[in-house]
């Protein structure tokens, strides 16, 4: 399991002018893009943005809650966590063998056989599942 280090920076509040960029939204997107590119060049991967409350003093005895938007970046530290949490490969289940025809009944892999013989040569009652399937078809 790869471990990461995180970096949290304030989101840009103002747009940044650029060549061919028009409008408030375009300048804002340009500022956001510049922050992402700066941190990406240092190996940081953009993870998400969060808006969180920040209690700030406003005067002598009062406080105000201000909402701040931050950008969260991460990058691998190069170490791994506990081996206990390492992903493990699971082997695939064996595939079913090819269908074979039974010489004595002419049946393929036992499908459709309603009666079977016991070791002493006596016949037994039909399979209950096969009987219930027949009743459902008649209804």
CSV table of N, CA and C in Angstrom, one decimal, residues 21-91:
chain,number,residue,atom,x,y,z
A,21,UNK,N,-7.6,35.2,-23.0
A,21,UNK,CA,-8.6,34.8,-22.0
A,21,UNK,C,-9.5,35.9,-21.8
A,22,UNK,N,-10.8,35.6,-21.9
A,22,UNK,CA,-11.8,36.7,-21.7
A,22,UNK,C,-12.8,36.3,-20.7
A,23,UNK,N,-13.4,37.3,-20.0
A,23,UNK,CA,-14.4,37.1,-19.0
A,23,UNK,C,-13.9,36.7,-17.7
A,24,UNK,N,-14.7,36.9,-16.7
A,24,UNK,CA,-14.3,36.6,-15.3
A,24,UNK,C,-14.1,35.1,-15.1
A,25,UNK,N,-15.0,34.3,-15.7
A,25,UNK,CA,-14.8,32.8,-15.5
A,25,UNK,C,-13.5,32.3,-16.1
A,26,UNK,N,-13.2,32.9,-17.3
A,26,UNK,CA,-11.9,32.5,-18.0
A,26,UNK,C,-10.7,32.8,-17.1
A,27,UNK,N,-10.7,34.0,-16.6
A,27,UNK,CA,-9.6,34.5,-15.7
A,27,UNK,C,-9.5,33.6,-14.5
A,28,UNK,N,-10.6,33.3,-13.9
A,28,UNK,CA,-10.6,32.5,-12.7
A,28,UNK,C,-10.1,31.1,-13.0
A,29,UNK,N,-10.5,30.5,-14.1
A,29,UNK,CA,-10.0,29.2,-14.5
A,29,UNK,C,-8.5,29.2,-14.8
A,30,UNK,N,-8.1,30.3,-15.4
A,30,UNK,CA,-6.6,30.5,-15.7
A,30,UNK,C,-5.8,30.5,-14.3
A,31,UNK,N,-6.3,31.2,-13.3
A,31,UNK,CA,-5.6,31.3,-12.0
A,31,UNK,C,-5.6,29.9,-11.4
A,32,UNK,N,-6.7,29.2,-11.5
A,32,UNK,CA,-6.8,27.8,-10.9
A,32,UNK,C,-5.8,26.9,-11.6
A,33,UNK,N,-5.8,27.0,-13.0
A,33,UNK,CA,-4.9,26.2,-13.8
A,33,UNK,C,-3.4,26.4,-13.4
A,34,UNK,N,-3.1,27.7,-13.2
A,34,UNK,CA,-1.7,28.0,-12.8
A,34,UNK,C,-1.3,27.4,-11.5
A,35,UNK,N,-2.2,27.4,-10.5
A,35,UNK,CA,-1.9,26.8,-9.2
A,35,UNK,C,-1.7,25.3,-9.4
A,36,UNK,N,-2.5,24.6,-10.2
A,36,UNK,CA,-2.4,23.2,-10.4
A,36,UNK,C,-1.1,22.9,-11.1
A,37,UNK,N,-0.7,23.7,-12.1
A,37,UNK,CA,0.5,23.5,-12.9
A,37,UNK,C,1.8,23.7,-12.0
A,38,UNK,N,1.8,24.7,-11.2
A,38,UNK,CA,2.9,24.9,-10.3
A,38,UNK,C,3.2,23.8,-9.4
A,39,UNK,N,2.1,23.3,-8.8
A,39,UNK,CA,2.3,22.1,-7.8
A,39,UNK,C,2.5,20.8,-8.6
A,40,UNK,N,1.9,20.7,-9.7
A,40,UNK,CA,2.2,19.5,-10.5
A,40,UNK,C,3.6,19.3,-11.0
A,41,UNK,N,4.3,20.5,-11.2
A,41,UNK,CA,5.7,20.5,-11.6
A,41,UNK,C,6.6,20.0,-10.5
A,42,UNK,N,6.1,20.1,-9.3
A,42,UNK,CA,6.9,19.7,-8.1
A,42,UNK,C,6.5,18.2,-7.7
A,43,UNK,N,5.7,17.6,-8.5
A,43,UNK,CA,5.3,16.2,-8.2
A,43,UNK,C,4.0,16.0,-7.4
A,44,UNK,N,3.3,17.1,-7.2
A,44,UNK,CA,2.1,17.0,-6.4
A,44,UNK,C,0.9,16.7,-7.3
A,45,UNK,N,0.0,15.8,-6.9
A,45,UNK,CA,-1.2,15.4,-7.7
A,45,UNK,C,-2.4,16.1,-7.0
A,46,UNK,N,-3.2,16.8,-7.9
A,46,UNK,CA,-4.4,17.5,-7.3
A,46,UNK,C,-5.4,16.4,-6.9
A,47,UNK,N,-5.9,16.5,-5.7
A,47,UNK,CA,-6.8,15.5,-5.2
A,47,UNK,C,-8.2,16.0,-5.2
A,48,UNK,N,-8.4,17.2,-4.5
A,48,UNK,CA,-9.8,17.7,-4.5
A,48,UNK,C,-9.7,19.1,-3.9
A,49,UNK,N,-10.9,19.8,-3.9
A,49,UNK,CA,-11.0,21.1,-3.2
A,49,UNK,C,-12.0,20.9,-2.1
A,50,UNK,N,-11.9,21.6,-1.0
A,50,UNK,CA,-12.8,21.5,0.1
A,50,UNK,C,-13.1,22.9,0.6
A,51,UNK,N,-14.4,23.1,1.0
A,51,UNK,CA,-14.8,24.3,1.6
A,51,UNK,C,-15.0,24.1,3.1
A,52,UNK,N,-14.3,24.7,3.9
A,52,UNK,CA,-14.3,24.4,5.4
A,52,UNK,C,-14.6,25.7,6.2
A,53,UNK,N,-15.2,25.6,7.3
A,53,UNK,CA,-15.5,26.8,8.1
A,53,UNK,C,-14.3,27.2,8.9
A,54,UNK,N,-14.2,28.5,9.1
A,54,UNK,CA,-13.1,29.1,9.8
A,54,UNK,C,-13.7,30.1,10.8
A,55,UNK,N,-13.5,29.9,12.1
A,55,UNK,CA,-14.0,30.8,13.1
A,55,UNK,C,-13.0,31.9,13.3
A,56,UNK,N,-13.4,33.2,13.0
A,56,UNK,CA,-12.4,34.3,13.2
A,56,UNK,C,-13.0,35.3,14.1
A,57,UNK,N,-12.1,36.0,14.8
A,57,UNK,CA,-12.6,37.1,15.7
A,57,UNK,C,-13.0,38.3,14.9
A,58,UNK,N,-14.1,38.9,15.4
A,58,UNK,CA,-14.6,40.1,14.8
A,58,UNK,C,-14.9,41.1,15.9
A,59,UNK,N,-13.9,41.8,16.3
A,59,UNK,CA,-14.1,42.7,17.4
A,59,UNK,C,-13.6,42.1,18.7
A,60,UNK,N,-14.0,42.7,19.8
A,60,UNK,CA,-13.5,42.3,21.1
A,60,UNK,C,-14.1,41.0,21.6
A,61,UNK,N,-15.4,40.8,21.5
A,61,UNK,CA,-16.1,39.7,22.1
A,61,UNK,C,-16.9,38.8,21.1
A,62,UNK,N,-16.8,39.1,19.9
A,62,UNK,CA,-17.6,38.3,18.9
A,62,UNK,C,-16.7,37.6,17.9
A,63,UNK,N,-17.2,36.6,17.3
A,63,UNK,CA,-16.5,35.9,16.3
A,63,UNK,C,-17.5,35.6,15.1
A,64,UNK,N,-16.9,35.4,13.9
A,64,UNK,CA,-17.7,35.2,12.7
A,64,UNK,C,-17.1,33.9,12.1
A,65,UNK,N,-18.0,33.1,11.5
A,65,UNK,CA,-17.6,32.0,10.8
A,65,UNK,C,-17.5,32.3,9.3
A,66,UNK,N,-16.3,32.1,8.8
A,66,UNK,CA,-16.0,32.4,7.4
A,66,UNK,C,-15.7,31.1,6.7
A,67,UNK,N,-16.2,30.9,5.5
A,67,UNK,CA,-16.0,29.7,4.8
A,67,UNK,C,-14.8,29.8,3.9
A,68,UNK,N,-13.8,29.0,4.0
A,68,UNK,CA,-12.6,29.0,3.2
A,68,UNK,C,-12.5,27.8,2.3
A,69,UNK,N,-12.1,28.1,1.0
A,69,UNK,CA,-11.9,27.0,0.1
A,69,UNK,C,-10.4,26.7,-0.1
A,70,UNK,N,-10.1,25.4,0.1
A,70,UNK,CA,-8.7,25.0,0.0
A,70,UNK,C,-8.5,23.9,-1.1
A,71,UNK,N,-7.3,23.8,-1.6
A,71,UNK,CA,-7.0,22.8,-2.6
A,71,UNK,C,-6.1,21.8,-2.0
A,72,UNK,N,-6.4,20.5,-2.1
A,72,UNK,CA,-5.7,19.4,-1.5
A,72,UNK,C,-4.8,18.7,-2.6
A,73,UNK,N,-3.5,18.6,-2.4
A,73,UNK,CA,-2.6,17.9,-3.2
A,73,UNK,C,-2.0,16.7,-2.5
A,74,UNK,N,-1.5,15.7,-3.2
A,74,UNK,CA,-0.8,14.6,-2.6
A,74,UNK,C,0.3,14.1,-3.5
A,75,UNK,N,1.3,13.4,-2.9
A,75,UNK,CA,2.3,12.7,-3.7
A,75,UNK,C,2.8,11.5,-2.9
A,76,UNK,N,3.2,10.5,-3.6
A,76,UNK,CA,3.7,9.3,-2.8
A,76,UNK,C,5.0,9.6,-2.1
A,77,UNK,N,5.1,9.0,-0.9
A,77,UNK,CA,6.3,9.2,-0.1
A,77,UNK,C,7.4,8.2,-0.5
A,78,UNK,N,7.1,7.2,-1.2
A,78,UNK,CA,8.1,6.2,-1.6
A,78,UNK,C,8.2,5.1,-0.7
A,79,UNK,N,7.5,5.1,0.4
A,79,UNK,CA,7.4,4.0,1.4
A,79,UNK,C,6.1,3.3,1.3
A,80,UNK,N,6.0,2.1,1.8
A,80,UNK,CA,4.8,1.4,1.8
A,80,UNK,C,4.3,1.2,3.3
A,81,UNK,N,3.0,1.0,3.4
A,81,UNK,CA,2.5,0.8,4.8
A,81,UNK,C,2.7,-0.6,5.2
A,82,UNK,N,1.9,-1.1,6.2
A,82,UNK,CA,2.0,-2.4,6.7
A,82,UNK,C,1.7,-3.4,5.6
A,83,UNK,N,2.4,-4.5,5.6
A,83,UNK,CA,2.2,-5.6,4.6
A,83,UNK,C,0.8,-6.2,4.8
A,84,UNK,N,0.3,-6.1,6.0
A,84,UNK,CA,-1.1,-6.6,6.3
A,84,UNK,C,-2.1,-6.1,5.4
A,85,UNK,N,-2.0,-4.8,4.9
A,85,UNK,CA,-2.9,-4.2,4.1
A,85,UNK,C,-2.6,-4.2,2.6
A,86,UNK,N,-1.6,-5.0,2.2
A,86,UNK,CA,-1.2,-5.1,0.8
A,86,UNK,C,-2.3,-5.8,0.1
A,87,UNK,N,-2.6,-5.4,-1.1
A,87,UNK,CA,-3.6,-6.1,-1.9
A,87,UNK,C,-3.0,-7.5,-2.3
A,88,UNK,N,-3.9,-8.5,-2.3
A,88,UNK,CA,-3.5,-9.9,-2.6
A,88,UNK,C,-4.1,-10.3,-3.9
A,89,UNK,N,-3.4,-11.1,-4.7
A,89,UNK,CA,-4.0,-11.6,-6.0
A,89,UNK,C,-4.8,-12.8,-5.6
A,90,UNK,N,-6.0,-12.9,-6.2
A,90,UNK,CA,-6.9,-14.1,-6.0
A,90,UNK,C,-6.8,-14.9,-7.3
A,91,UNK,N,-6.6,-16.2,-7.1
A,91,UNK,CA,-6.5,-17.0,-8.3
A,91,UNK,C,-7.9,-17.3,-8.8
